[in-house]
XYZ file of C-alpha atoms in Angstrom:
595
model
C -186.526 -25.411 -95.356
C -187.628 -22.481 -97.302
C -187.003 -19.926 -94.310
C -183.704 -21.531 -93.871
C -182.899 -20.736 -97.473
C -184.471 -17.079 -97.321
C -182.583 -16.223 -94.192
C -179.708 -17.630 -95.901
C -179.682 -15.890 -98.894
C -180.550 -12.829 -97.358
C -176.943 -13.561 -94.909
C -175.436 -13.636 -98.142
C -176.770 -10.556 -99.741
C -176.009 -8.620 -96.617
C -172.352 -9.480 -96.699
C -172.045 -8.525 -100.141
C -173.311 -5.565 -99.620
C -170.816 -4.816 -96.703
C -168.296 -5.840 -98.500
C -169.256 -2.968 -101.402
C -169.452 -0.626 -98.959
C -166.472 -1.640 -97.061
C -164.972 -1.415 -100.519
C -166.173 2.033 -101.584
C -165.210 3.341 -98.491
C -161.654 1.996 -98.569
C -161.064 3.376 -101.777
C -162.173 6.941 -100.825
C -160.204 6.641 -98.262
C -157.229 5.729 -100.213
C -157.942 8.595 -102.505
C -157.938 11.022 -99.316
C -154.774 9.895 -98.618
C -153.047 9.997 -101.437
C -154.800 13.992 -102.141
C -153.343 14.901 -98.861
C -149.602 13.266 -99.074
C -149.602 14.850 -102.700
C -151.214 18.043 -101.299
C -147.974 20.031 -101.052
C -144.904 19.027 -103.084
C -141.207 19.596 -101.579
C -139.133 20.789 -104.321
C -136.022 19.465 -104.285
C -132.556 21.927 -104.862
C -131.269 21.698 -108.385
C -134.657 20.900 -109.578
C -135.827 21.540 -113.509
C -139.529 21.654 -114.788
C -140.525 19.840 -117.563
C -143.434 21.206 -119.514
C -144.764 18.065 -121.331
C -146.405 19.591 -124.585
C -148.941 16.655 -125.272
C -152.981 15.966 -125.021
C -154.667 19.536 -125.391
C -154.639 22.796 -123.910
C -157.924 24.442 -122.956
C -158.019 27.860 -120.791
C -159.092 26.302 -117.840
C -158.845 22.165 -116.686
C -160.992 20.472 -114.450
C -159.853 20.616 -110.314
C -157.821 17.776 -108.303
C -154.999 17.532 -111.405
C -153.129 15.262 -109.194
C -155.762 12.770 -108.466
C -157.059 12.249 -111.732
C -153.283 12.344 -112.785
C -152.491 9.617 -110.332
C -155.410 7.599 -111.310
C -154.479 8.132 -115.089
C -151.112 6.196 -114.385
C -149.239 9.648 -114.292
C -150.501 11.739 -117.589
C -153.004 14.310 -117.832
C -155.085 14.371 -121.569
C -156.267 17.924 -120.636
C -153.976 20.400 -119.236
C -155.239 24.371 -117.751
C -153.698 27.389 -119.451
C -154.379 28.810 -115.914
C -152.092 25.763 -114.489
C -149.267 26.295 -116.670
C -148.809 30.011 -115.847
C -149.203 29.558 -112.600
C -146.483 26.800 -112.573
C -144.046 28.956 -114.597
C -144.390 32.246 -111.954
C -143.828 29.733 -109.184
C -140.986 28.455 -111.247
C -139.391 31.464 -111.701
C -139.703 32.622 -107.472
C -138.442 29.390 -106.406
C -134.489 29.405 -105.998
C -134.528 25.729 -106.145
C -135.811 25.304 -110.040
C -132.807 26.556 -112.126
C -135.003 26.316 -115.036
C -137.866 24.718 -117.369
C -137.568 21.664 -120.367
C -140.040 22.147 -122.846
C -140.715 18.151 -124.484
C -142.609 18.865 -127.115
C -144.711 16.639 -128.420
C -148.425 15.770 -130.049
C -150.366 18.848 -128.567
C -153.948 20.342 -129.386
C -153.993 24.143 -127.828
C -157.448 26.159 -127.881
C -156.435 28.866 -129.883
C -153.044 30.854 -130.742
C -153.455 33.354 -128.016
C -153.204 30.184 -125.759
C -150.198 29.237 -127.252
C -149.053 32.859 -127.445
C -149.475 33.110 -124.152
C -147.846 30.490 -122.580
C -144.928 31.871 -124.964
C -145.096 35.326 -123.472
C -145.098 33.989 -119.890
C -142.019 31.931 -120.891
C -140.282 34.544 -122.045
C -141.238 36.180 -118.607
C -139.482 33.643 -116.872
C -136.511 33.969 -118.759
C -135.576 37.614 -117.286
C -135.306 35.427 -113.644
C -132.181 34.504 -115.217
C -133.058 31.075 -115.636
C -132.736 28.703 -118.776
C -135.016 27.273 -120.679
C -134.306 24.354 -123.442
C -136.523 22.248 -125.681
C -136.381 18.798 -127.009
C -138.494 16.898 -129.094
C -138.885 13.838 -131.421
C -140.941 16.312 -133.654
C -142.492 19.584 -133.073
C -145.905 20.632 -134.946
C -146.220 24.085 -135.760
C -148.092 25.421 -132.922
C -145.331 23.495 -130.245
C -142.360 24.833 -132.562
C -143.663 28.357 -132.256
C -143.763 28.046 -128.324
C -140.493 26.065 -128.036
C -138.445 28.354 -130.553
C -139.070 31.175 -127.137
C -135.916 28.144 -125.393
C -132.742 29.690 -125.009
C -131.899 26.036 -126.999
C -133.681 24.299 -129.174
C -132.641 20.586 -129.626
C -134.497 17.828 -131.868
C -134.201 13.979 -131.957
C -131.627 13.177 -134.714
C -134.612 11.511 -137.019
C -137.104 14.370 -135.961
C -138.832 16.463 -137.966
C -140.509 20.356 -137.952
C -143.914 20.599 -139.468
C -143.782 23.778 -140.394
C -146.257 24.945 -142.948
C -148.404 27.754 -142.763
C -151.790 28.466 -141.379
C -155.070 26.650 -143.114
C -158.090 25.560 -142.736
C -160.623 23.236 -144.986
C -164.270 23.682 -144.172
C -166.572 20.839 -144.504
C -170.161 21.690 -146.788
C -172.554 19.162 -146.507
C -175.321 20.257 -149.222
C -174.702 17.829 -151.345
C -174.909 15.160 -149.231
C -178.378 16.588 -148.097
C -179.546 17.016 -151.219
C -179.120 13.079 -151.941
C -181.209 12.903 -148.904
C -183.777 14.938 -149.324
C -182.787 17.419 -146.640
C -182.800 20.960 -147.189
C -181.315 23.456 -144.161
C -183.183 26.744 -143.889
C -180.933 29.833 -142.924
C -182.041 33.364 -141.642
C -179.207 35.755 -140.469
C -177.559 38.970 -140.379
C -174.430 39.470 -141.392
C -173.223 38.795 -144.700
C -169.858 37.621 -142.502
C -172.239 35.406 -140.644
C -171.180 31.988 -142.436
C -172.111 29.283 -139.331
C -174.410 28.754 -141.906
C -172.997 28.352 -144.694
C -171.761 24.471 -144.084
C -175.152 23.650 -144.397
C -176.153 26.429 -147.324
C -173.589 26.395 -149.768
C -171.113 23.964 -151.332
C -168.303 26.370 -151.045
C -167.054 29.270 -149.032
C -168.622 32.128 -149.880
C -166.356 35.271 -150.948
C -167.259 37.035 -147.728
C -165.958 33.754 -145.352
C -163.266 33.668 -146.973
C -162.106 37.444 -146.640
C -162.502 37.056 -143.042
C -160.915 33.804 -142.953
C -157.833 34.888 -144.803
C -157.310 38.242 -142.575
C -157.211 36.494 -139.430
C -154.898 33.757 -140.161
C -152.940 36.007 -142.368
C -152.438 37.996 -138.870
C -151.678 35.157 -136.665
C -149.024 33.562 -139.069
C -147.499 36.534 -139.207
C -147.506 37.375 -135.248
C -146.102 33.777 -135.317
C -142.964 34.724 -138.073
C -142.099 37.637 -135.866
C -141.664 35.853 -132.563
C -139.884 32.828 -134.518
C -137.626 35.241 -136.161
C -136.717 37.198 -133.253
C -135.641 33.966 -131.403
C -133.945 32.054 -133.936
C -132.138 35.392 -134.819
C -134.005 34.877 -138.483
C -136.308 37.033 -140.257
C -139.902 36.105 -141.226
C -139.258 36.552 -144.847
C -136.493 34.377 -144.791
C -138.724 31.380 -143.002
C -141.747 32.450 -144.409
C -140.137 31.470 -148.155
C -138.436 27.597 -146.384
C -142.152 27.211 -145.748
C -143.163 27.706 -149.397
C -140.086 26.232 -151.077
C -141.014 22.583 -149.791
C -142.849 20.697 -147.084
C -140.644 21.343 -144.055
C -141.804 17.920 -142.270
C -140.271 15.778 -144.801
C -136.739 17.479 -145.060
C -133.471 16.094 -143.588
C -133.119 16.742 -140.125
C -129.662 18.408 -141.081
C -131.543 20.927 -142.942
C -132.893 21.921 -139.888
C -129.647 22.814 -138.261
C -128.013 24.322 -141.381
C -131.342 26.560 -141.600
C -130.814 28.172 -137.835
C -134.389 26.526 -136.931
C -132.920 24.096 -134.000
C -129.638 24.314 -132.699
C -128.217 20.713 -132.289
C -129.633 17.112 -133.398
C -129.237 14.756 -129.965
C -130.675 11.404 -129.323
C -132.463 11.210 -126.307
C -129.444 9.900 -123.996
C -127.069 12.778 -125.213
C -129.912 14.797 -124.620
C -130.204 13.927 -121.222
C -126.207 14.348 -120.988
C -126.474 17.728 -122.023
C -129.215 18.316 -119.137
C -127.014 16.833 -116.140
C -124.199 19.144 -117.500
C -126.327 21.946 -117.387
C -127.162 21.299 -113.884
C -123.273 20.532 -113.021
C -124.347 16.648 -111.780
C -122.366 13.558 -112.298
C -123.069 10.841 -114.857
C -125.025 8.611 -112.130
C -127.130 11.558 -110.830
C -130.638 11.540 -111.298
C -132.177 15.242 -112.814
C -135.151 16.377 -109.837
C -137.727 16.616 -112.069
C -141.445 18.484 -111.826
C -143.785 17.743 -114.059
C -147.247 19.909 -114.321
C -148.820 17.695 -111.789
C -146.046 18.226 -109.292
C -146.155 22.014 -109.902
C -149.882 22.535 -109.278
C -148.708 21.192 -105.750
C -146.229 23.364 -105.165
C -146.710 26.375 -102.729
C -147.145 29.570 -104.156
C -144.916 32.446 -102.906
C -147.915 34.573 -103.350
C -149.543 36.131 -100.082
C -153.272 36.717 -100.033
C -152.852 40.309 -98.750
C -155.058 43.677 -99.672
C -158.356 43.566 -101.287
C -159.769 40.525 -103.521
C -160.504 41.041 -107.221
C -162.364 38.123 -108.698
C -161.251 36.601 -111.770
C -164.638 34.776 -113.128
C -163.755 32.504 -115.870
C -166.557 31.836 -118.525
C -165.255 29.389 -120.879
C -167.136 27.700 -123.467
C -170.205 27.676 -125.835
C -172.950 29.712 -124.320
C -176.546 27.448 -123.596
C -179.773 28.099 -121.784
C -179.003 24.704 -120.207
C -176.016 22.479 -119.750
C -175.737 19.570 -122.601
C -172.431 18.697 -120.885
C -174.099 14.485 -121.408
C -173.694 15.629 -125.557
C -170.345 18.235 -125.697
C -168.679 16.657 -122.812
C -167.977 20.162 -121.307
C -170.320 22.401 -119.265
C -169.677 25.629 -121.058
C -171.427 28.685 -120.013
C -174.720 28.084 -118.616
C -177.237 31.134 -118.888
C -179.088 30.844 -115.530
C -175.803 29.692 -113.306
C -173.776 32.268 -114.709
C -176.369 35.223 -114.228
C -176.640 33.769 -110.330
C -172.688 33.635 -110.085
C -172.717 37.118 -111.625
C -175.094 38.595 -108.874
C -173.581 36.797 -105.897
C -170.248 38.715 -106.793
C -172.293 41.755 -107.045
C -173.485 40.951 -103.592
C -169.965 39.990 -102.046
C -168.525 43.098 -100.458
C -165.581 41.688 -100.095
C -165.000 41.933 -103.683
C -163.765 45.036 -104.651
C -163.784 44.341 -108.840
C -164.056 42.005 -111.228
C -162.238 40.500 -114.494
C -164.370 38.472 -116.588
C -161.901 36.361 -118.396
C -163.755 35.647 -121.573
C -163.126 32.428 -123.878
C -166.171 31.760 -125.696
C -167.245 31.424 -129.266
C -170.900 32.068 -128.370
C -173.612 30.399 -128.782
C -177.408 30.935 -127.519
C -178.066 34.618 -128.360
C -180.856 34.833 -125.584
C -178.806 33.030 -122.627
C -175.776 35.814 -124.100
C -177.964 38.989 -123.507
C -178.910 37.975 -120.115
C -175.285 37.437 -119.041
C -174.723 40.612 -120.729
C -177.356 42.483 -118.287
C -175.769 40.841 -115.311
C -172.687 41.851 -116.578
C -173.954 45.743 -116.636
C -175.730 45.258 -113.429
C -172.082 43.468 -111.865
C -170.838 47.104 -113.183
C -173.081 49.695 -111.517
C -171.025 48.034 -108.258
C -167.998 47.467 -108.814
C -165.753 47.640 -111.702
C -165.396 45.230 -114.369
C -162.555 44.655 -116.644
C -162.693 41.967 -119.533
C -159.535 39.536 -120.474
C -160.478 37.632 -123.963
C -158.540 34.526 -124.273
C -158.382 32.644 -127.773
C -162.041 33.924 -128.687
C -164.598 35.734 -127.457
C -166.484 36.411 -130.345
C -170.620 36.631 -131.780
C -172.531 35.735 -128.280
C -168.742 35.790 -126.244
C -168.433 39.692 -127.281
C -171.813 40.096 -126.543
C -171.472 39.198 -122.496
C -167.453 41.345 -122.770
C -169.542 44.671 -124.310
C -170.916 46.268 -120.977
C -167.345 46.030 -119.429
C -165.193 49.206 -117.871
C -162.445 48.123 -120.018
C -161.607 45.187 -122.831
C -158.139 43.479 -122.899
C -157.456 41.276 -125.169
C -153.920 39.268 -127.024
C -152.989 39.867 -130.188
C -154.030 36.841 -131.781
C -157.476 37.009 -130.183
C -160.960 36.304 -132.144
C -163.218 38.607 -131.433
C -166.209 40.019 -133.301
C -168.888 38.198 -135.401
C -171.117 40.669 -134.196
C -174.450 39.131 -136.020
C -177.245 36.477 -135.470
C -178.198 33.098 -137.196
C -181.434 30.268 -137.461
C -180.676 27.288 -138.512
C -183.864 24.551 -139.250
C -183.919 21.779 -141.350
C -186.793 21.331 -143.767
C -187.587 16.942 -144.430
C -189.873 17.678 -147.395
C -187.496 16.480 -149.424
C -186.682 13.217 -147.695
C -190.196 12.357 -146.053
C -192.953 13.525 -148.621
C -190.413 13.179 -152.065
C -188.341 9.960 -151.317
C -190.440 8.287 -148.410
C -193.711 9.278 -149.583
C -195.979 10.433 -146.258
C -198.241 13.134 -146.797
C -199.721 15.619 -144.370
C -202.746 17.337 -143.710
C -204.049 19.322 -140.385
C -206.873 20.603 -138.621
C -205.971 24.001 -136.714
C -207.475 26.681 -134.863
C -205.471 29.533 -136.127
C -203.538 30.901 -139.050
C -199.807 29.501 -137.825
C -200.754 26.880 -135.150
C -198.252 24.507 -136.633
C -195.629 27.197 -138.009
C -192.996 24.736 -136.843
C -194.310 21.692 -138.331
C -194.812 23.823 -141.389
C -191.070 25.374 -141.432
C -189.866 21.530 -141.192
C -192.135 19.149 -143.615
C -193.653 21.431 -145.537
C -192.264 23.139 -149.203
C -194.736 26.363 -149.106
C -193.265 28.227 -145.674
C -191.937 31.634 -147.167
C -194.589 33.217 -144.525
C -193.193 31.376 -141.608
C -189.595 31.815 -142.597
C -190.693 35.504 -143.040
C -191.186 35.952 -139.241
C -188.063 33.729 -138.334
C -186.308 36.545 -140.512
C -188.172 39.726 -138.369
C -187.062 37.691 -135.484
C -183.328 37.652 -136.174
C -183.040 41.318 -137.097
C -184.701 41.777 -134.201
C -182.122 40.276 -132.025
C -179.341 41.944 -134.718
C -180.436 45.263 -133.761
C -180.762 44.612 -129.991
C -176.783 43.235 -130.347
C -175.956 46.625 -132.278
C -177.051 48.517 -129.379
C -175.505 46.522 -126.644
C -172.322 46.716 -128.540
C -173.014 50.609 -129.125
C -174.041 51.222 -125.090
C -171.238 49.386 -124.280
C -168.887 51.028 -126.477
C -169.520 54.392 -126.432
C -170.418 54.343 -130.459
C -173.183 54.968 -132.157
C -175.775 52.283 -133.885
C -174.107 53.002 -137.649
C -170.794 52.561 -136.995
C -171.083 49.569 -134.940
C -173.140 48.066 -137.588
C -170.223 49.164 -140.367
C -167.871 46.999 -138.643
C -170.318 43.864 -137.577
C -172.267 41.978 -140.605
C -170.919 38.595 -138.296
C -166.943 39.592 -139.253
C -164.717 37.937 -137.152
C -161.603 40.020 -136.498
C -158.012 39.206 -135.240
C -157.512 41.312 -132.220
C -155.005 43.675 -133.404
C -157.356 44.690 -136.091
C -160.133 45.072 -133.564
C -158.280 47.755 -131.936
C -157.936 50.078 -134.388
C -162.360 49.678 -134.697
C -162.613 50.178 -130.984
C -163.936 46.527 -129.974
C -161.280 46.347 -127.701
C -159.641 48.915 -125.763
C -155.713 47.707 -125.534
C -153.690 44.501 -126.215
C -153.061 42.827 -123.027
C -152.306 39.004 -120.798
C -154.885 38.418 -117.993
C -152.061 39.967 -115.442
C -152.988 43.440 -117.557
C -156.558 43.099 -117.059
C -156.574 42.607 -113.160
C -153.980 45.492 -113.092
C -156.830 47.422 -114.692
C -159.749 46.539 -111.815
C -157.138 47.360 -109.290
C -156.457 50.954 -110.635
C -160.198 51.234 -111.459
C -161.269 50.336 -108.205
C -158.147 52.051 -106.386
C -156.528 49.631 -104.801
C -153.038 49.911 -103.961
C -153.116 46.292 -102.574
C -154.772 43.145 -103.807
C -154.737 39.731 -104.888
C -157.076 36.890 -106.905
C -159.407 34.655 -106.362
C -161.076 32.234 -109.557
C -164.825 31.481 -109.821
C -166.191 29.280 -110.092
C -164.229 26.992 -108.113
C -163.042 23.874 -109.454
C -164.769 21.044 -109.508
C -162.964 18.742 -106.807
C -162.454 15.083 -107.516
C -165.219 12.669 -106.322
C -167.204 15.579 -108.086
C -165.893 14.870 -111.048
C -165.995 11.437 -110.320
C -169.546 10.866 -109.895
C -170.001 13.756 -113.123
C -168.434 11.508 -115.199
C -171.136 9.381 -117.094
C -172.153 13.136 -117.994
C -169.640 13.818 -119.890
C -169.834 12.360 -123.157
C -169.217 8.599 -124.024
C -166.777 6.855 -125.218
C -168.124 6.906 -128.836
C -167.793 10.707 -128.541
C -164.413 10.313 -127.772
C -163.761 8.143 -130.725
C -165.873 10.497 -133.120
C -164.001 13.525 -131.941
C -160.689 11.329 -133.433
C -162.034 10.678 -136.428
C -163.589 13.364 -137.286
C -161.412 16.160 -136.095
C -162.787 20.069 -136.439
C -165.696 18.469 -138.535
C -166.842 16.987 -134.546
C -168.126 20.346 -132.970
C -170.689 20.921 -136.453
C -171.426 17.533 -135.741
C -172.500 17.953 -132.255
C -174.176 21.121 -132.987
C -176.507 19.389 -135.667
C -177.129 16.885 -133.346
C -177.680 18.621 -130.370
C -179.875 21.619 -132.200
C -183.395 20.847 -131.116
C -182.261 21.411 -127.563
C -180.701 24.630 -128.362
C -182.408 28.352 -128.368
C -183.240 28.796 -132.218
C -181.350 32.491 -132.040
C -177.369 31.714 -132.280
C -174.888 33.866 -132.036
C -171.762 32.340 -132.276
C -168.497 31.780 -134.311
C -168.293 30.077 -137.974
C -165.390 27.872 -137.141
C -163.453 26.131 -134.957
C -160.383 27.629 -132.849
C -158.356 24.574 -131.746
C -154.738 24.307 -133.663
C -152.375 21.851 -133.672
C-alpha cells in the first residue's frame, strides 16, 4: 500500500509537471507567433499616425515594443525618443501616411531637449508636405510646447492649457535629520556642486540657485520662441498671459480668443474634422498607426556604404548595475569599457557617435569610460550627441571626443566632485545611548567606522577632502586634454556649474548646437565617407529577456514610491542605495524629467 501511494503520487507530480511545461512552452510559442505576424506592419493607403503623448519619454525604451505592448492590452508606459523619430522619418517617406495626430495627453519626457527634439523632427516632417494636427482634453506645458509645432491645434471644449512657467522646489532634509540625530558629512569641489546640499543646508544656497535660474531661464525662453513662431504670437505677449493668471483654470474660450488653440471640438467633431481631412465618408473608419504599429513598419532606409555606430549610454553611471534598486541598468563601468573596445576592434566600423544622456554618477566608473573613450579615438573617430544631459560624470566620458554636439536646451557641465557619508553619532550614542570603544593596530584602522559614529573625525574627513580634489583636478585635466584648454580656464568655468547648452558654447564645452542626425554627419565627414548608414549598441534587449529581467527591475513598491513621491524619488534611491555606490560622485544636483 505505501508503494502504491508513492508511485501514485509521483504519477501525479509528473503530470503536473508536463502540464507546466506543456504550458510554458505553449505560451512561448504563442508569443513567437504573435512577434512574427506583428513583425512587419502593412500600412494601409490614406493612413494617419497618431502620436499618443502619455506615460514617459526616456531617450531610449526597452526592445520588442510590440510584445510587451500586446501583452500590456495595447499601451506602452515607456516610449523611446529613438522610436518616435524613427516613426516620424518613416512617416514622412511613406506615400500612404498623409500625415501625423498628436493626442496629447498626461506625459513625463526626460528632459526639454527630448521634447525639443521630437518638436524639431516634427517640424521636419512638415516640409514632406504633410499635415499635422493636435487634440487634447488638456495639454501640460511640456505637450503644449510640442503640439503648438501642428499646423492645428484643437482642444476638448472643457480642456484646459497648463501653462505656467518653468520651476522647480528642492526638497532639504536637515531638519528632519537633525530630529534624528543624523548628521550628513559633505566634501566637494565646486561651490556649484549642490548634490549636496539637500542633505547640508535647509535652503538653496545662492550659488544653486544662480545656476538653477540661468538654465531654466534659457529653456523657457527657447520654449516662448518656438510657441510664438507657431501660434504667430510673440513671447512677450504669452510670456505676460502666463503671469497675469493661472492659465489652467481659465475659460476654454480664452484660449481661442488668445491665438493659443485654434478651435474648441468635442471628441466626435473632432473626429469629423479628421475624416474630412482625409476626404472619407461619415461611415469610414480613419487607418490608424499608433507607435507600436510604426516600430513595425519597414524602413525605406537601405543599409548601404560603411557602418557608423551609434552607442547609446543612457543613465546614471555605476561600477555595477543596481538595476534590482533604480529599475534601470544605466551605464555600467566594466560593460561599457568592454562594449567600447569591441567597437574599437570591429573593422567594420568606420566611426563612432556616442550619444550621451547621463547625469553622472560614479566618478571612478566615469574616468574609465572616459579612457576607453580616448583609446575608441586613436582608431576611429568619435563624435558626441548629448541628449537632455550629459553633465558632472556624463561630460566627463563626452570630453575625449573629435567633436561635441549638443541641443539647445541641453545640460551639460557640473564639472566638479562630491562625498556624501552620514555620521549616526547623533542618533546612536546621543538619543539611543551605545557607546564605542576599539582595539586597533594602526592610526586609522577604523577611519570609516570613525567618519560614521564618531563626533571627533576632522582628521578622517581631512583625507576624504585630499581625496576629492584629487579626483577635481584629474576631471580639470581630462576636460582640458580633451578640450584643447588649459587647466585655469577650465577650472574658471567648472566649480560643479551646470550650464544650458547654448551658454556652453560660447565657453567651449561643446563645439556646435546640433540633433543626433548632425552628429553622425560629423563621423562620416571625419572618417570620409561618402556613403554610410547606422547601427545602435547595445542592442535591445529582446522580449523573453526582458521577461525573465523583470523581478530585477524594481518592485512594485518602487513603482508606487516613484508616484508619490515624484522628483523627491531619485534622492531617495540614491540615499538608499549609497553604501553600494563608489564614495567619489560626480553627477548632477537635480532631476531632469518635466512634465
Amino acid at each position: 500500500m505505501k508503494d502504491f501511494f508513492k508511485y501514485t503520487l509521483a504519477t501525479i507530480t509528473g503530470i503536473i509537471i508536463f502540464a507546466l511545461v506543456v504550458g510554458i512552452f505553449c505560451v512561448i510559442s504563442l508569443i513567437g507567433m504573435a512577434a512574427s505576424d506583428t513583425a512587419t506592419t502593412q500600412v494601409k493607403d490614406n493612413s494617419v499616425f497618431v502620436l499618443k503623448l502619455s506615460g514617459t519619454v526616456d531617450e531610449r525604451a526597452s526592445g520588442d515594443m510590440g510584445m510587451l505592448s500586446l501583452l500590456a492590452g495595447g499601451e506602452l508606459e515607456t516610449m523611446g525618443l529613438d522610436d518616435i523619430l524613427g516613426s516620424i522619418e518613416k512617416a514622412k517617406a511613406n506615400d500612404d501616411i498623409k500625415g501625423i495626430y498628436i493626442e496629447a495627453g498626461a506625459v513625463q519626457f526626460d528632459s526639454y531637449a527630448t521634447v525639443q527634439t521630437i518638436r524639431d523632427a516634427l517640424k521636419d516632417f512638415k516640409k514632406s508636405g504633410k499635415w499635422i494636427v493636435a487634440y487634447g482634453d488638456e495639454y501640460l506645458q511640456m505637450s503644449y510646447w510640442l503640439s503648438t509645432v501642428a499646423d492645428e491645434v484643437y482642444l476638448n471644449k472643457t480642456g484646459m492649457i497648463d501653462l505656467k512657467g518653468l520651476g522647480r522646489k528642492a526638497e532639504y532634509y536637515t531638519g528632519l535629520y537633525e530630529k534624528l540625530g543624523i548628521k550628513y558629512q559633505a566634501v566637494r569641489v565646486g561651490k556649484y556642486k549642490s548634490y549636496v546640499e539637500s542633505n547640508t543646508r535647509k535652503d538653496m544656497s545662492p550659488e544653486d540657485r544662480e545656476q538653477r535660474m540661468a538654465y531654466m531661464q534659457g529653456a523657457w525662453n527657447h520654449m516662448l520662441k518656438d510657441i510664438a513662431e507657431s501660434r504667430k504670437l510673440t513671447p512677450e505677449g504669452i510670456n505676460q498671459m502666463v503671469n497675469d493668471s493661472i492659465m489652467m483654470f481659465a475659460d476654454p474660450d480664452y484660449y481661442v480668443t488668445a491665438k493659443l488653440v485654434d478651435k474648441l471640438l468635442y471628441p466626435d467633431e473632432f473626429k469629423a474634422l479628421m475624416k474630412k481631412k482625409l476626404q472619407l465618408d461619415e461611415k469610414d473608419d480613419v487607418a490608424q498607426l499608433t507607435l507600436t504599429d510604426m516600430t513595425a513598419v519597414r524602413s525605406e532606409k537601405k543599409e548601404k556604404g560603411d557602418k557608423i555606430a551609434v552607442y547609446y549610454a543612457v543613465g546614471e553611471i555605476n561600477d555595477e548595475s543596481l538595476s534590482s534598486f533604480t529599475g534601470s541598468e544605466g551605464i555600467v563601468g566594466n560593460k561599457t569599457v568592454n562594449d567600447l573596445r569591441q567597437l574599437a576592434d570591429d573593422e567594420d566600423i568606420k566611426a563612432v557617435v556616442l550619444r550621451v544622456n547621463s547625469p553622472g554618477g560614479s566618478a571612478v566608473a566615469s574616468e574609465q569610460i572616459w579612457h576607453a573613450v580616448k583609446q575608441l579615438k586613436e582608431k576611429k573617430p568619435v563624435v558626441v550627441s548629448m541628449g537632455g544631459v550629459a553633465a558632472s560624470g556624463g561630460y566627463m566620458i563626452s570630453a575625449a571626443a573629435n567633436y561635441i554636439f549638443a541641443e539647445p536646451t541641453t545640460i551639460t557641465g557640473s564639472i566638479g566632485i562630491f562625498g556624501l557619508v552620514p555620521n549616526f553619532s547623533g542618533l546612536v550614542t546621543d538619543k539611543l545611548g551605545v557607546t564605542f570603544d576599539d582595539v586597533t593596530t594602526n592610526t586609522y584602522t577604523n577611519y570609516m567606522e570613525n567618519i560614521t559614529l564618531s563626533k571627533e573625525n576632522s582628521r578622517e574627513l581631512g583625507f576624504m577632502q585630499s581625496f576629492v580634489d584629487r579626483g577635481y583636478d584629474t576631471f580639470l585635466t581630462i576636460v582640458a586634454d580633451g578640450r584643447k584648454m588649459k587647466k585655469e580656464q577650465v577650472n574658471e568655468i567648472a566649480q560643479g556649474r551646470v550650464w544650458l547648452a547654448t551658454d556652453a558654447l560660447g565657453i567651449k564645452l561643446v563645439d556646435k548646437l546640433g540633433s543626433l542626425d548632425d552628429a553622425v554627419k560629423k563621423a562620416a565627414e571625419l572618417a570620409k565617407l561618402e556613403e554610410y548608414y547606422t547601427a545602435s549598441y547595445p542592442a535591445k534587449a529582446s522580449f523573453l529577456d526582458q521577461l525573465l529581467e523583470q523581478e530585477k527591475k524594481g518592485s512594485y513598491l518602487d513603482a508606487e514610491l516613484r508616484n508619490v513621491l515624484g522628483d523627491a524619488y531619485d534622492e531617495w534611491v540614491f540615499l538608499r542605495t549609497i553604501n553600494k555606490r563608489n564614495r567619489l560622485q560626480a553627477r548632477l544636483p537635480f532631476s531632469t524629467r518635466v512634465k
